[in-house]
mmCIF file of N, CA and C in Angstrom:
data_model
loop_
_atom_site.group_PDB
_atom_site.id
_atom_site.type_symbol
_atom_site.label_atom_id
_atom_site.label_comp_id
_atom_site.label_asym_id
_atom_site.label_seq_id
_atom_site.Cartn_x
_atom_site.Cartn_y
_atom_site.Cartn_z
ATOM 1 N N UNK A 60 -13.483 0.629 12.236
ATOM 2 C CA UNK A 60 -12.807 -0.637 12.081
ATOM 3 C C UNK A 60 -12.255 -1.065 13.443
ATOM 4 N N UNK A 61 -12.225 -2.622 13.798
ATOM 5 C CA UNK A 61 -11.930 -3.073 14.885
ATOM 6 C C UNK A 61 -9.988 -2.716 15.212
ATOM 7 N N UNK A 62 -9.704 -3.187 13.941
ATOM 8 C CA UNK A 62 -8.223 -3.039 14.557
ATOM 9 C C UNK A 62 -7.370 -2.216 14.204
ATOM 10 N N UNK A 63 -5.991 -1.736 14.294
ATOM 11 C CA UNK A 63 -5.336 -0.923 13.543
ATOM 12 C C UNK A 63 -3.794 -1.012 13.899
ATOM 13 N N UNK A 64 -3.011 -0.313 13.554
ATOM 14 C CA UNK A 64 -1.238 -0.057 13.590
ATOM 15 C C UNK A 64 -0.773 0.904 13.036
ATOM 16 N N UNK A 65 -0.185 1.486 13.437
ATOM 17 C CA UNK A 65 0.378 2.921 12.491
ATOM 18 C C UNK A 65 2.230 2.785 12.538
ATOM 19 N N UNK A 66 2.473 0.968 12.862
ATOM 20 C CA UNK A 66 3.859 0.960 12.928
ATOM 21 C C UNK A 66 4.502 -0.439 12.168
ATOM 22 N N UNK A 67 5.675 -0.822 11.741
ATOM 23 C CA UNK A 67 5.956 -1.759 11.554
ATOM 24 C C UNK A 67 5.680 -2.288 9.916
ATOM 25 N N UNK A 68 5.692 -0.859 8.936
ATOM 26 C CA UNK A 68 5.210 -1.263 7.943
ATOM 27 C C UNK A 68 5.958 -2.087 6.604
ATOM 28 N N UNK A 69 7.077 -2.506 7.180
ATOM 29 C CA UNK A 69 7.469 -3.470 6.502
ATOM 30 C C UNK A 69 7.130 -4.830 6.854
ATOM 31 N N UNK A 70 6.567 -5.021 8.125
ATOM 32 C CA UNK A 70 5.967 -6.039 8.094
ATOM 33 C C UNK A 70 4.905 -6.258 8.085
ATOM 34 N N UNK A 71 4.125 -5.306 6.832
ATOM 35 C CA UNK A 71 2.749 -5.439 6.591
ATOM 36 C C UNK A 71 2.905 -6.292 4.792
ATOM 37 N N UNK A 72 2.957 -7.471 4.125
ATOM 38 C CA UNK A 72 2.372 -7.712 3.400
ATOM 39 C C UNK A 72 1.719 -7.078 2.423
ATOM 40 N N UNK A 73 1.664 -6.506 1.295
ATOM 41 C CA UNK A 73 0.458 -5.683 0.307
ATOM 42 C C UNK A 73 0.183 -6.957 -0.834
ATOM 43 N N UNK A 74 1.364 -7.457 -1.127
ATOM 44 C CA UNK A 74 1.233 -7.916 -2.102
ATOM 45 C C UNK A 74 -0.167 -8.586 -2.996
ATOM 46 N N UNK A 75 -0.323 -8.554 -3.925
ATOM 47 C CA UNK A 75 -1.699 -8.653 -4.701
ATOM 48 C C UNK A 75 -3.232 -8.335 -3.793
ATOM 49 N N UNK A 76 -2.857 -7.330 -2.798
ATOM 50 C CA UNK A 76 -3.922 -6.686 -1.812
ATOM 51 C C UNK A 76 -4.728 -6.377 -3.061
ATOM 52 N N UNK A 77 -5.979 -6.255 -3.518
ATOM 53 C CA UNK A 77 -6.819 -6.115 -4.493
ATOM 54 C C UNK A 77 -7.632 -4.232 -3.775
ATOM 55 N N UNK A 78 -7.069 -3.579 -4.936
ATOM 56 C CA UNK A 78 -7.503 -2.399 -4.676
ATOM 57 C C UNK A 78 -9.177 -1.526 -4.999
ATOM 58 N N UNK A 79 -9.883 -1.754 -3.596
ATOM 59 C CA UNK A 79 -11.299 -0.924 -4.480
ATOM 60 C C UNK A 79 -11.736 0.421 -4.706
ATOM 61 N N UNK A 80 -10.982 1.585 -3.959
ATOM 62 C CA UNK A 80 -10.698 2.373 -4.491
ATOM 63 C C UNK A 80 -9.679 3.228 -3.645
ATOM 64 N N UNK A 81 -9.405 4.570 -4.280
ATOM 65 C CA UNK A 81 -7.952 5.307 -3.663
ATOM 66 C C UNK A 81 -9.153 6.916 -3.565
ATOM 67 N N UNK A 82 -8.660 7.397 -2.075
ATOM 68 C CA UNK A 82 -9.359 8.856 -2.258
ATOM 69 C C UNK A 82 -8.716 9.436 -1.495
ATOM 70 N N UNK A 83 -8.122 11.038 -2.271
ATOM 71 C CA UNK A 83 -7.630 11.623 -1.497
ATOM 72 C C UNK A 83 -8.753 12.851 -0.689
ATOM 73 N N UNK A 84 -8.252 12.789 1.204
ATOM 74 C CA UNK A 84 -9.418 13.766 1.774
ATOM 75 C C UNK A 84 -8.545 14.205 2.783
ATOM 76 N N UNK A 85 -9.014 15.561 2.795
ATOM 77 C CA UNK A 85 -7.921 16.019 3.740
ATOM 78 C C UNK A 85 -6.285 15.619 4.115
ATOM 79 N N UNK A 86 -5.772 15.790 3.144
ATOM 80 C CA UNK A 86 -4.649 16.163 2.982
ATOM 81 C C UNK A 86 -3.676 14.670 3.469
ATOM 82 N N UNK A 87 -4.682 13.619 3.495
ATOM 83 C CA UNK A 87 -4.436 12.354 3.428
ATOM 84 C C UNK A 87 -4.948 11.655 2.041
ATOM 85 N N UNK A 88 -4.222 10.902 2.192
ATOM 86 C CA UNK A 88 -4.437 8.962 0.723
ATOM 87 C C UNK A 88 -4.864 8.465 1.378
ATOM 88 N N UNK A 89 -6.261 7.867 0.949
ATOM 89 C CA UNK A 89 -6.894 6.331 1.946
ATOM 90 C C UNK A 89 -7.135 5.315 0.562
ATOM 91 N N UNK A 90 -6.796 4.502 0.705
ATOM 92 C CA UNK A 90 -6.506 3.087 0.146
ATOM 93 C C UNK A 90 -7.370 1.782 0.495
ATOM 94 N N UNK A 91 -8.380 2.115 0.083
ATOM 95 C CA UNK A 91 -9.716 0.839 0.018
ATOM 96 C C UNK A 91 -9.003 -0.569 -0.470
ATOM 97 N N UNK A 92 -8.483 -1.489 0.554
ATOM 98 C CA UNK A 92 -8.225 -2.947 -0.277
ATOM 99 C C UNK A 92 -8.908 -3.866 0.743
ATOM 100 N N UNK A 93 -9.523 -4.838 -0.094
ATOM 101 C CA UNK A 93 -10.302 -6.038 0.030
ATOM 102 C C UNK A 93 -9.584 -6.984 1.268
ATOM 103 N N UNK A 94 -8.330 -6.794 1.164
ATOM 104 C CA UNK A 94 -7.332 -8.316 2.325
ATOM 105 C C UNK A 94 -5.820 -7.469 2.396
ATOM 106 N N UNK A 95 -5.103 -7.701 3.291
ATOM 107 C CA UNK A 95 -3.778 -7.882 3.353
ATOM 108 C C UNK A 95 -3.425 -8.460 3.870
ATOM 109 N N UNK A 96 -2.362 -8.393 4.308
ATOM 110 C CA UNK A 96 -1.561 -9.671 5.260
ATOM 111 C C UNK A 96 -0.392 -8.941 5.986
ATOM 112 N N UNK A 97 -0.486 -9.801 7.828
ATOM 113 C CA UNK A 97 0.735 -9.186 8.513
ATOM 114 C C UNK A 97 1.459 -10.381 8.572
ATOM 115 N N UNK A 98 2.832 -10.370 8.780
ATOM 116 C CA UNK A 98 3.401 -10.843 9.083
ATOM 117 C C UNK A 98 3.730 -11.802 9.926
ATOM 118 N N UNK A 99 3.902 -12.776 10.686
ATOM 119 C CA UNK A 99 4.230 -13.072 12.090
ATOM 120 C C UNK A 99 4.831 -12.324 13.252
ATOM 121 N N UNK A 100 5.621 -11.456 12.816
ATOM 122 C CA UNK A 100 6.589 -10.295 13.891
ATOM 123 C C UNK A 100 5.715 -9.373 13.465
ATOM 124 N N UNK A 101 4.862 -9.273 12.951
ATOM 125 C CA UNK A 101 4.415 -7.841 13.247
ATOM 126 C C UNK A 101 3.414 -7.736 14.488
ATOM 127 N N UNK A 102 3.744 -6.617 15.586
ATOM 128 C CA UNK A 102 3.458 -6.593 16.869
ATOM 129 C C UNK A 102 1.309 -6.315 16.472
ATOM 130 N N UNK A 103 0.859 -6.040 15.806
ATOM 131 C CA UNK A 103 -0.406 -6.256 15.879
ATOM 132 C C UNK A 103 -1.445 -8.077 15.549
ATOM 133 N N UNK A 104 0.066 -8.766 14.797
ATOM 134 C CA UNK A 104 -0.393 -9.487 14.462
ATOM 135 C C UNK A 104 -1.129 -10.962 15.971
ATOM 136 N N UNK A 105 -2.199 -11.151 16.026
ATOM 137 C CA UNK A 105 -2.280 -11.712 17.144
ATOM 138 C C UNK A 105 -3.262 -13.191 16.919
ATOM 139 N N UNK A 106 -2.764 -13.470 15.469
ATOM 140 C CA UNK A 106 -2.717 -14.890 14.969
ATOM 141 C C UNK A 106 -1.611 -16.175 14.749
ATOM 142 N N UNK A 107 -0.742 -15.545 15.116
ATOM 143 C CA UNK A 107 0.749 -16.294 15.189
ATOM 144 C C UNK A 107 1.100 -16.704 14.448
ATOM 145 N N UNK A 108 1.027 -16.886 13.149
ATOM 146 C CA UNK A 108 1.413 -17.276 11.613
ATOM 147 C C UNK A 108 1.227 -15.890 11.294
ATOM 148 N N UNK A 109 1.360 -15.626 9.575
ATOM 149 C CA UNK A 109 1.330 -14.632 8.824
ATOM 150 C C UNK A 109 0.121 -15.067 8.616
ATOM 151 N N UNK A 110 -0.907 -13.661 8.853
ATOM 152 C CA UNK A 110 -2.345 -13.629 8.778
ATOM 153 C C UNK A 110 -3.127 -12.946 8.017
ATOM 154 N N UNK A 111 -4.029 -12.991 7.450
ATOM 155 C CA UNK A 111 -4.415 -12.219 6.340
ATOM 156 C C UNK A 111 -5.706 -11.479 6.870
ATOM 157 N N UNK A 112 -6.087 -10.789 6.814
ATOM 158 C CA UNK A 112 -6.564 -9.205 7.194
ATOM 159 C C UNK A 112 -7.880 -8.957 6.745
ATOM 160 N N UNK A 113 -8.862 -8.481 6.676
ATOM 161 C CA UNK A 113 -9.455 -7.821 5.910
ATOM 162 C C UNK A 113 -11.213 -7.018 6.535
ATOM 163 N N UNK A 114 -12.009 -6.338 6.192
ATOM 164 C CA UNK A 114 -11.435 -5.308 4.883
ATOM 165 C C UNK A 114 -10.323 -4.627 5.375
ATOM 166 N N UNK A 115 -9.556 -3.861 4.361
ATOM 167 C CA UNK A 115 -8.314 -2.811 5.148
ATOM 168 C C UNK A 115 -8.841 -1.238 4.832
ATOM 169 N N UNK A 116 -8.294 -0.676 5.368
ATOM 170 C CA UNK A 116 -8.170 1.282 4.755
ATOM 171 C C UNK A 116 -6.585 1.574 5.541
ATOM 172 N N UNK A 117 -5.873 1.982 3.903
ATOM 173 C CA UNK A 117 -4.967 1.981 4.476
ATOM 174 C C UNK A 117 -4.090 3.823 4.351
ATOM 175 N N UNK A 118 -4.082 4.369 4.717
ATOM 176 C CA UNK A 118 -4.316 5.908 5.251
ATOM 177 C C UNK A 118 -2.678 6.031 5.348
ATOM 178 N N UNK A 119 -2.383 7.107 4.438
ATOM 179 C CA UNK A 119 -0.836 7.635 4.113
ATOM 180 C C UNK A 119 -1.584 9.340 4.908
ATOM 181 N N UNK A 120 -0.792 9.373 6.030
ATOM 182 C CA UNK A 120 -1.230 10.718 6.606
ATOM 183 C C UNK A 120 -0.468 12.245 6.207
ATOM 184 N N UNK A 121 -0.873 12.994 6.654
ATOM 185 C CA UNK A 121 -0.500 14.834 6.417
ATOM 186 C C UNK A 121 0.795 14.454 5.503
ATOM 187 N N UNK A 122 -0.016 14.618 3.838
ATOM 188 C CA UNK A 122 0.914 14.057 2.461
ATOM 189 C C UNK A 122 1.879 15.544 2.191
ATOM 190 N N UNK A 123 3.325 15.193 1.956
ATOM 191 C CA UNK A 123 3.946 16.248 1.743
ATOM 192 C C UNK A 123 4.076 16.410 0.220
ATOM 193 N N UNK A 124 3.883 15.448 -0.167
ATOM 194 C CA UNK A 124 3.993 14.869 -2.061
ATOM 195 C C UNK A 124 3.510 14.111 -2.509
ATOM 196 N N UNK A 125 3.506 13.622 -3.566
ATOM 197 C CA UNK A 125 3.713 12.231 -4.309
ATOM 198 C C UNK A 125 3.880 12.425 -5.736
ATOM 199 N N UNK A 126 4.598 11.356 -6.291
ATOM 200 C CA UNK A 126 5.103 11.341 -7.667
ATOM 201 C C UNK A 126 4.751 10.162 -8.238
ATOM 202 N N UNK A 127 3.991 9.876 -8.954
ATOM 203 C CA UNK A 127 3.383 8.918 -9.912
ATOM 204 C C UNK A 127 3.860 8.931 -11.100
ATOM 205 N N UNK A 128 4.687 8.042 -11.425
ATOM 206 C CA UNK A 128 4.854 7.218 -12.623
ATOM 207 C C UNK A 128 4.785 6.273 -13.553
ATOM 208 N N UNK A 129 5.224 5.935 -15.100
ATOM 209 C CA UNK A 129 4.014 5.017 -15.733
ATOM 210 C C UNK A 129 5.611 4.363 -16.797
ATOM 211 N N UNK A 130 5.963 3.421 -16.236
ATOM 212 C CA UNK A 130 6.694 2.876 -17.678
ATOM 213 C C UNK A 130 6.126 2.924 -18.988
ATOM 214 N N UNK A 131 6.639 3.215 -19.962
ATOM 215 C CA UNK A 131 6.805 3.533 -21.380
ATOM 216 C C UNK A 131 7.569 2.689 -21.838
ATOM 217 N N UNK A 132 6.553 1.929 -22.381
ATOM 218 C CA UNK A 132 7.870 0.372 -22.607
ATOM 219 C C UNK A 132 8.517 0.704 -24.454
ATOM 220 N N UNK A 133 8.148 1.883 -24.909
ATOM 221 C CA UNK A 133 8.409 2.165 -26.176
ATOM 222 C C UNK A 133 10.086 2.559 -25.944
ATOM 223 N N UNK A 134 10.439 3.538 -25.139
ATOM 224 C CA UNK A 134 11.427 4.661 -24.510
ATOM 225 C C UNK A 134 12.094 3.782 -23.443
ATOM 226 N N UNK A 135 11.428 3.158 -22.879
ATOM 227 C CA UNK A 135 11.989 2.087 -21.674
ATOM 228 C C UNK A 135 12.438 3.256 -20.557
ATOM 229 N N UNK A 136 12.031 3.578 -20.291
ATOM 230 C CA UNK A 136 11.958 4.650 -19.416
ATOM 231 C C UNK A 136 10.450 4.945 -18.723
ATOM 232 N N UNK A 137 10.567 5.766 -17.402
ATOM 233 C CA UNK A 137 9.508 6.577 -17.006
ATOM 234 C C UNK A 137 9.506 7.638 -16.720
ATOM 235 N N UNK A 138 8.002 7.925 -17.186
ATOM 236 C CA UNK A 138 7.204 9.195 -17.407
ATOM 237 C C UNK A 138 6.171 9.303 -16.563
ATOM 238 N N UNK A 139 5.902 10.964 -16.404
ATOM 239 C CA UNK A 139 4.608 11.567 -15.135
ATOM 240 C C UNK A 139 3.219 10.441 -15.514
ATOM 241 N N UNK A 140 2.873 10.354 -14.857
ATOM 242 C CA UNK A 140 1.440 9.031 -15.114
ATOM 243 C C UNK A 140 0.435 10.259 -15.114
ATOM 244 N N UNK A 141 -0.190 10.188 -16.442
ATOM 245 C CA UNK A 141 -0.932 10.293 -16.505
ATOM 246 C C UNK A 141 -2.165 10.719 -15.813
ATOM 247 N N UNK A 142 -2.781 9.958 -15.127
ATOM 248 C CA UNK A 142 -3.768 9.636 -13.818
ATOM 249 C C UNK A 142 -3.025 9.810 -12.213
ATOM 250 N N UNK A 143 -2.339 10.523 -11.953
ATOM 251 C CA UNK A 143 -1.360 11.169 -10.882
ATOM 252 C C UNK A 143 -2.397 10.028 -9.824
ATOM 253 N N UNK A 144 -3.749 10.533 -9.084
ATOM 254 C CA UNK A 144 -4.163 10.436 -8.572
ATOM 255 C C UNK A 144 -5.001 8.967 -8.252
ATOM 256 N N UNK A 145 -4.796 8.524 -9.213
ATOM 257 C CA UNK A 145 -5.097 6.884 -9.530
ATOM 258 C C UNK A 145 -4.196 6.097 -10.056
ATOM 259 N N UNK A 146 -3.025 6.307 -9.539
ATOM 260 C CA UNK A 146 -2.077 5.754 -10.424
ATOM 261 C C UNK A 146 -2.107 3.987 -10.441
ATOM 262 N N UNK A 147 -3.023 3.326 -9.451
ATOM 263 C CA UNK A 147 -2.733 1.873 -9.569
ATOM 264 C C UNK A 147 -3.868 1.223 -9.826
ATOM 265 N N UNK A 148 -3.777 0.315 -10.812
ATOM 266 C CA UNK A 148 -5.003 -0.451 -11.023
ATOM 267 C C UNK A 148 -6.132 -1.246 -9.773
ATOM 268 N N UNK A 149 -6.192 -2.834 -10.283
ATOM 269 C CA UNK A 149 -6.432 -3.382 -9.408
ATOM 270 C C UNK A 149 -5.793 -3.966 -8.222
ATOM 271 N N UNK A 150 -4.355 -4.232 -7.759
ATOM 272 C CA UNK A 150 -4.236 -4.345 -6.973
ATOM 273 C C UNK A 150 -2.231 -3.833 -7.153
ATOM 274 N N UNK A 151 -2.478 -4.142 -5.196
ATOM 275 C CA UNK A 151 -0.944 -3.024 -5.271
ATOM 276 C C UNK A 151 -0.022 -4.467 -5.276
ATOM 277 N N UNK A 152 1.185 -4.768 -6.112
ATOM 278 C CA UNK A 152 1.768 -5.854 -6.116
ATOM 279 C C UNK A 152 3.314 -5.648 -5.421
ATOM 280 N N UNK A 153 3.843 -4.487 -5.149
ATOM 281 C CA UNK A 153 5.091 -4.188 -3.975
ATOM 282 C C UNK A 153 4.428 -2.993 -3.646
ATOM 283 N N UNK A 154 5.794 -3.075 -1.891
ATOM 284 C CA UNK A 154 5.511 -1.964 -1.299
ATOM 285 C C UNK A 154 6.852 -1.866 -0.741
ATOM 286 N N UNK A 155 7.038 -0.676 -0.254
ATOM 287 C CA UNK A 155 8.943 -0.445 0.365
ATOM 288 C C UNK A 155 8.248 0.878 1.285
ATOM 289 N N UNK A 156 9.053 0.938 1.664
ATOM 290 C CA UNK A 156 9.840 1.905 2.643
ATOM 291 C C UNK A 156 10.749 2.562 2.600
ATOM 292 N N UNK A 157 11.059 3.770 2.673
ATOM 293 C CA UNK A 157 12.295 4.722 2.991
ATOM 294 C C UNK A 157 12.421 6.129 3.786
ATOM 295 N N UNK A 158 13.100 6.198 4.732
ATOM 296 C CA UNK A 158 12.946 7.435 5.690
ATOM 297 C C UNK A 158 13.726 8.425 4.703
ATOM 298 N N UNK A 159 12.965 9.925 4.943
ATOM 299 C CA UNK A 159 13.416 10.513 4.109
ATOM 300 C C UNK A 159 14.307 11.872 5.427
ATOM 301 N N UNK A 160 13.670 12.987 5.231
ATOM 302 C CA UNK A 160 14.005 14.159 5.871
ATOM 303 C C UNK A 160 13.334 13.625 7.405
ATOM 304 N N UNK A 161 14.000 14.163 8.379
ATOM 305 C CA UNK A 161 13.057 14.558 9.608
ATOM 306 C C UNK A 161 11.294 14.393 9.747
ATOM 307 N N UNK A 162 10.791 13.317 10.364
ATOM 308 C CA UNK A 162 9.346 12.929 10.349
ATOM 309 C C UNK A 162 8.770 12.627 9.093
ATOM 310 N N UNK A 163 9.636 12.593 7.900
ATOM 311 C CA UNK A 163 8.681 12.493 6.891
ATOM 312 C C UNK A 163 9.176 10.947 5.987
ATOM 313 N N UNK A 164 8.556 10.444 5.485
ATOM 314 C CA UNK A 164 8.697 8.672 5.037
ATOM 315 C C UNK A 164 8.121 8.985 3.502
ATOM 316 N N UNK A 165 8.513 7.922 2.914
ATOM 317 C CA UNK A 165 8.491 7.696 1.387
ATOM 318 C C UNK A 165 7.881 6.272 1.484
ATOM 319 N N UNK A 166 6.884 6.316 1.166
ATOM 320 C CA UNK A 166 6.315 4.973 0.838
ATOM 321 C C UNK A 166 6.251 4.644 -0.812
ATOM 322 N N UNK A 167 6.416 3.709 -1.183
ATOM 323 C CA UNK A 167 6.045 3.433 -2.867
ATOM 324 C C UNK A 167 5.521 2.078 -2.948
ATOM 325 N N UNK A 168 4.324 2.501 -3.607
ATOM 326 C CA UNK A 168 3.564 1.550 -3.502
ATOM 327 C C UNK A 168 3.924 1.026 -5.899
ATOM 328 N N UNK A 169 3.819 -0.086 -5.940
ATOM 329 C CA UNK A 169 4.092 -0.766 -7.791
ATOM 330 C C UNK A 169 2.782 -1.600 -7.906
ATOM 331 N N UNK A 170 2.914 -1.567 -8.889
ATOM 332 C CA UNK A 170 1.670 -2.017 -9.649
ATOM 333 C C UNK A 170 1.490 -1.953 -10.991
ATOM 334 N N UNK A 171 0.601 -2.645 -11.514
ATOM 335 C CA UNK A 171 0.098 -2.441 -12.824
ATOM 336 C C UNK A 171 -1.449 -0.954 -12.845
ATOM 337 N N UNK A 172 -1.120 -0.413 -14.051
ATOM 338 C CA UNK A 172 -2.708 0.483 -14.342
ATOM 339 C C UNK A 172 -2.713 -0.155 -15.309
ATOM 340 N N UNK A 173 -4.170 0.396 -16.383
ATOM 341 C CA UNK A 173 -4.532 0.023 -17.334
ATOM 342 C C UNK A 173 -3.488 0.145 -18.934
ATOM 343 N N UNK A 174 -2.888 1.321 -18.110
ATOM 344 C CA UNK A 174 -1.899 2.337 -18.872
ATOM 345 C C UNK A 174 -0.285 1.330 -19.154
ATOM 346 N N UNK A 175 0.007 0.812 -18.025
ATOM 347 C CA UNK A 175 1.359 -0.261 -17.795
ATOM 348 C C UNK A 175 1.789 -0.020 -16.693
ATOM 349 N N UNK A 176 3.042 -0.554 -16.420
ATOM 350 C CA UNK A 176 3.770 -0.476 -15.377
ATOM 351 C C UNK A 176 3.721 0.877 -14.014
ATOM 352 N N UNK A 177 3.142 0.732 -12.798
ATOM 353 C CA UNK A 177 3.154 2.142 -12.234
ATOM 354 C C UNK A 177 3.619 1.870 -11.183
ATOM 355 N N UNK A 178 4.415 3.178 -10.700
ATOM 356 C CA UNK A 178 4.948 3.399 -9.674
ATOM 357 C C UNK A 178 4.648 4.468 -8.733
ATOM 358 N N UNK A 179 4.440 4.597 -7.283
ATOM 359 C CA UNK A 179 4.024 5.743 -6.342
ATOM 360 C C UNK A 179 4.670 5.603 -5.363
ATOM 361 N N UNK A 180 5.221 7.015 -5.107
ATOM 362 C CA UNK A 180 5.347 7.370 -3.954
ATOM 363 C C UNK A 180 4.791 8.328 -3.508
ATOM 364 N N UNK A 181 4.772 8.116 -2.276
ATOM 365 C CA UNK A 181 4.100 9.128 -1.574
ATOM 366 C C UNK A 181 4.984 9.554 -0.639
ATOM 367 N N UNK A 182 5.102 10.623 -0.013
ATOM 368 C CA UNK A 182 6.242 11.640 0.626
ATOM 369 C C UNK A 182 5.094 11.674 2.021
ATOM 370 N N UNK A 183 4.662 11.173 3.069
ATOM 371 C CA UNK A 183 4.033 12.113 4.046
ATOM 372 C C UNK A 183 4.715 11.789 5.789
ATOM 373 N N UNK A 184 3.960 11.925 6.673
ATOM 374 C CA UNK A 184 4.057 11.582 7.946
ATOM 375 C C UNK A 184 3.828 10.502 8.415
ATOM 376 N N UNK A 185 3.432 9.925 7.631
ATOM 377 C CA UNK A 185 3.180 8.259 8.523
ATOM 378 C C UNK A 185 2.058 8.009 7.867
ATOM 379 N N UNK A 186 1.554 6.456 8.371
ATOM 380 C CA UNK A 186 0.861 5.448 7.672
ATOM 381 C C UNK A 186 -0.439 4.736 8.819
ATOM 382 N N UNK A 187 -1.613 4.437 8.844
ATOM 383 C CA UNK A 187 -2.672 3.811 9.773
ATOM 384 C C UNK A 187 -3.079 2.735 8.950
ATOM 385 N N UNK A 188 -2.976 1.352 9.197
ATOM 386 C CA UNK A 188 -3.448 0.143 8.579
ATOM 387 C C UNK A 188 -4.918 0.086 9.628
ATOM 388 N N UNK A 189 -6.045 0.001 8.953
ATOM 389 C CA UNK A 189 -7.212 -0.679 9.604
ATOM 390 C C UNK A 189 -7.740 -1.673 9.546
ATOM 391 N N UNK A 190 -8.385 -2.664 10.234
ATOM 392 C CA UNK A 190 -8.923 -3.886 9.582
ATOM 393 C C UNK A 190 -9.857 -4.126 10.465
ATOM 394 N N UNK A 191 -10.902 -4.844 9.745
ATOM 395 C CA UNK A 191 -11.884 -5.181 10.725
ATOM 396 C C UNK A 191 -11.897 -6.586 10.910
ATOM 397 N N UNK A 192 -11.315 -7.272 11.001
ATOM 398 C CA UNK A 192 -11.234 -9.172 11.186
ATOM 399 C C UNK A 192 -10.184 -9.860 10.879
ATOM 400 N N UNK A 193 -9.350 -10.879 11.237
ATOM 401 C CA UNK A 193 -8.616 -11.638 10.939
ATOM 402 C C UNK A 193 -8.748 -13.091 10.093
ATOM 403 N N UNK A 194 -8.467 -13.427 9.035
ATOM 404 C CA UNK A 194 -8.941 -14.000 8.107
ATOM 405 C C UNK A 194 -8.250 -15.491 7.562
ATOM 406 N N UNK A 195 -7.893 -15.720 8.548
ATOM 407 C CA UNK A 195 -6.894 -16.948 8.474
ATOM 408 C C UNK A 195 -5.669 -16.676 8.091
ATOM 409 N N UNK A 196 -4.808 -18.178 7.780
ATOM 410 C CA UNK A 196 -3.508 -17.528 7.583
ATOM 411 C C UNK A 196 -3.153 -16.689 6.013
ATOM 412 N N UNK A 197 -2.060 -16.363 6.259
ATOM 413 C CA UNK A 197 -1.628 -15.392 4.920
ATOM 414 C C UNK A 197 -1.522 -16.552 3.717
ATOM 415 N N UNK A 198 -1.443 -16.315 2.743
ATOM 416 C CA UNK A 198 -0.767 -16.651 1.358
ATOM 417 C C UNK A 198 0.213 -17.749 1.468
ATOM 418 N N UNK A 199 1.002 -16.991 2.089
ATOM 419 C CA UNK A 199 2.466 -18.152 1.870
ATOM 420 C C UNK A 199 2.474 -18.723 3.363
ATOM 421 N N UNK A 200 1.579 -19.272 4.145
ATOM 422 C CA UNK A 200 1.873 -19.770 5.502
ATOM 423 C C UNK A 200 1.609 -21.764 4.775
ATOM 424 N N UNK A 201 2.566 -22.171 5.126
ATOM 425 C CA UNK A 201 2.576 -24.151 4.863
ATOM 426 C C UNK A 201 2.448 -23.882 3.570
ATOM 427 N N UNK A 202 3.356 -23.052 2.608
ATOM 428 C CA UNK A 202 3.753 -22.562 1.010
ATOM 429 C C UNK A 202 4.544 -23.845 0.838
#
């Protein structure tokens, strides 16, 4: 892929990124989505509006965890998902951030599965956004 960033990931956009598939390899998550979108401040972005991306692979590196969960709208509560390893349907609809211990980050990625409501985090070392083209502006640019 032409471009990449391994920084600034709150100002990466996921929202309704359309997911084609999730594989875990070597002790990394890579995250097949169709488009995303950076930001304007985000230092890779070199379209000057919020720009939309695509294709992406988006690579959660040397994983220390992850915990997948599935609302239970019976209990209203959540429970272990099912599908640990696929926990999100077609596309990822939030994303956050949180520093956890020393070098290690919490990403959680929400979404819908087939199942309902899902939630992931992932516990690892950091994050590589790839893209091969810039795709005009984002979503919400002259919203």
């Amino acid at each position: 892929m032409k471009y990449r960033t391994k920084k600034e990931f709150e100002l990466i956009d996921l929202h309704d990124s359309e997911i084609e598939k999730i594989e875990h390899h070597d002790g990394n998550i890579n995250i097949f989505l169709a488009f995303a979108n950076l930001r304007a401040e985000h230092s890779a972005n070199t379209h000057g509006a919020g720009a939309s991306i695509k294709p992406c692979i988006l690579t959660f590196k040397t994983i220390i965890s992850e915990n997948a969960r599935i609302f239970n709208d019976d209990k209203k509560t959540f429970a272990l998902h099912p599908e640990p390893t696929q926990p999100l349907g077609n596309e990822i609809l939030e994303a956050s951030i949180s520093k956890r211990d020393e070098g290690v980050t919490c990403y959680t990625l929400k979404g819908y599965h087939r199942l309902g409501w899902s939630e992931w985090d992932i516990y690892c070392h950091g994050f590589e956004l790839k893209w091969d083209q810039f795709d005009g502006d984002a979503w919400w640019v002259n919203w």
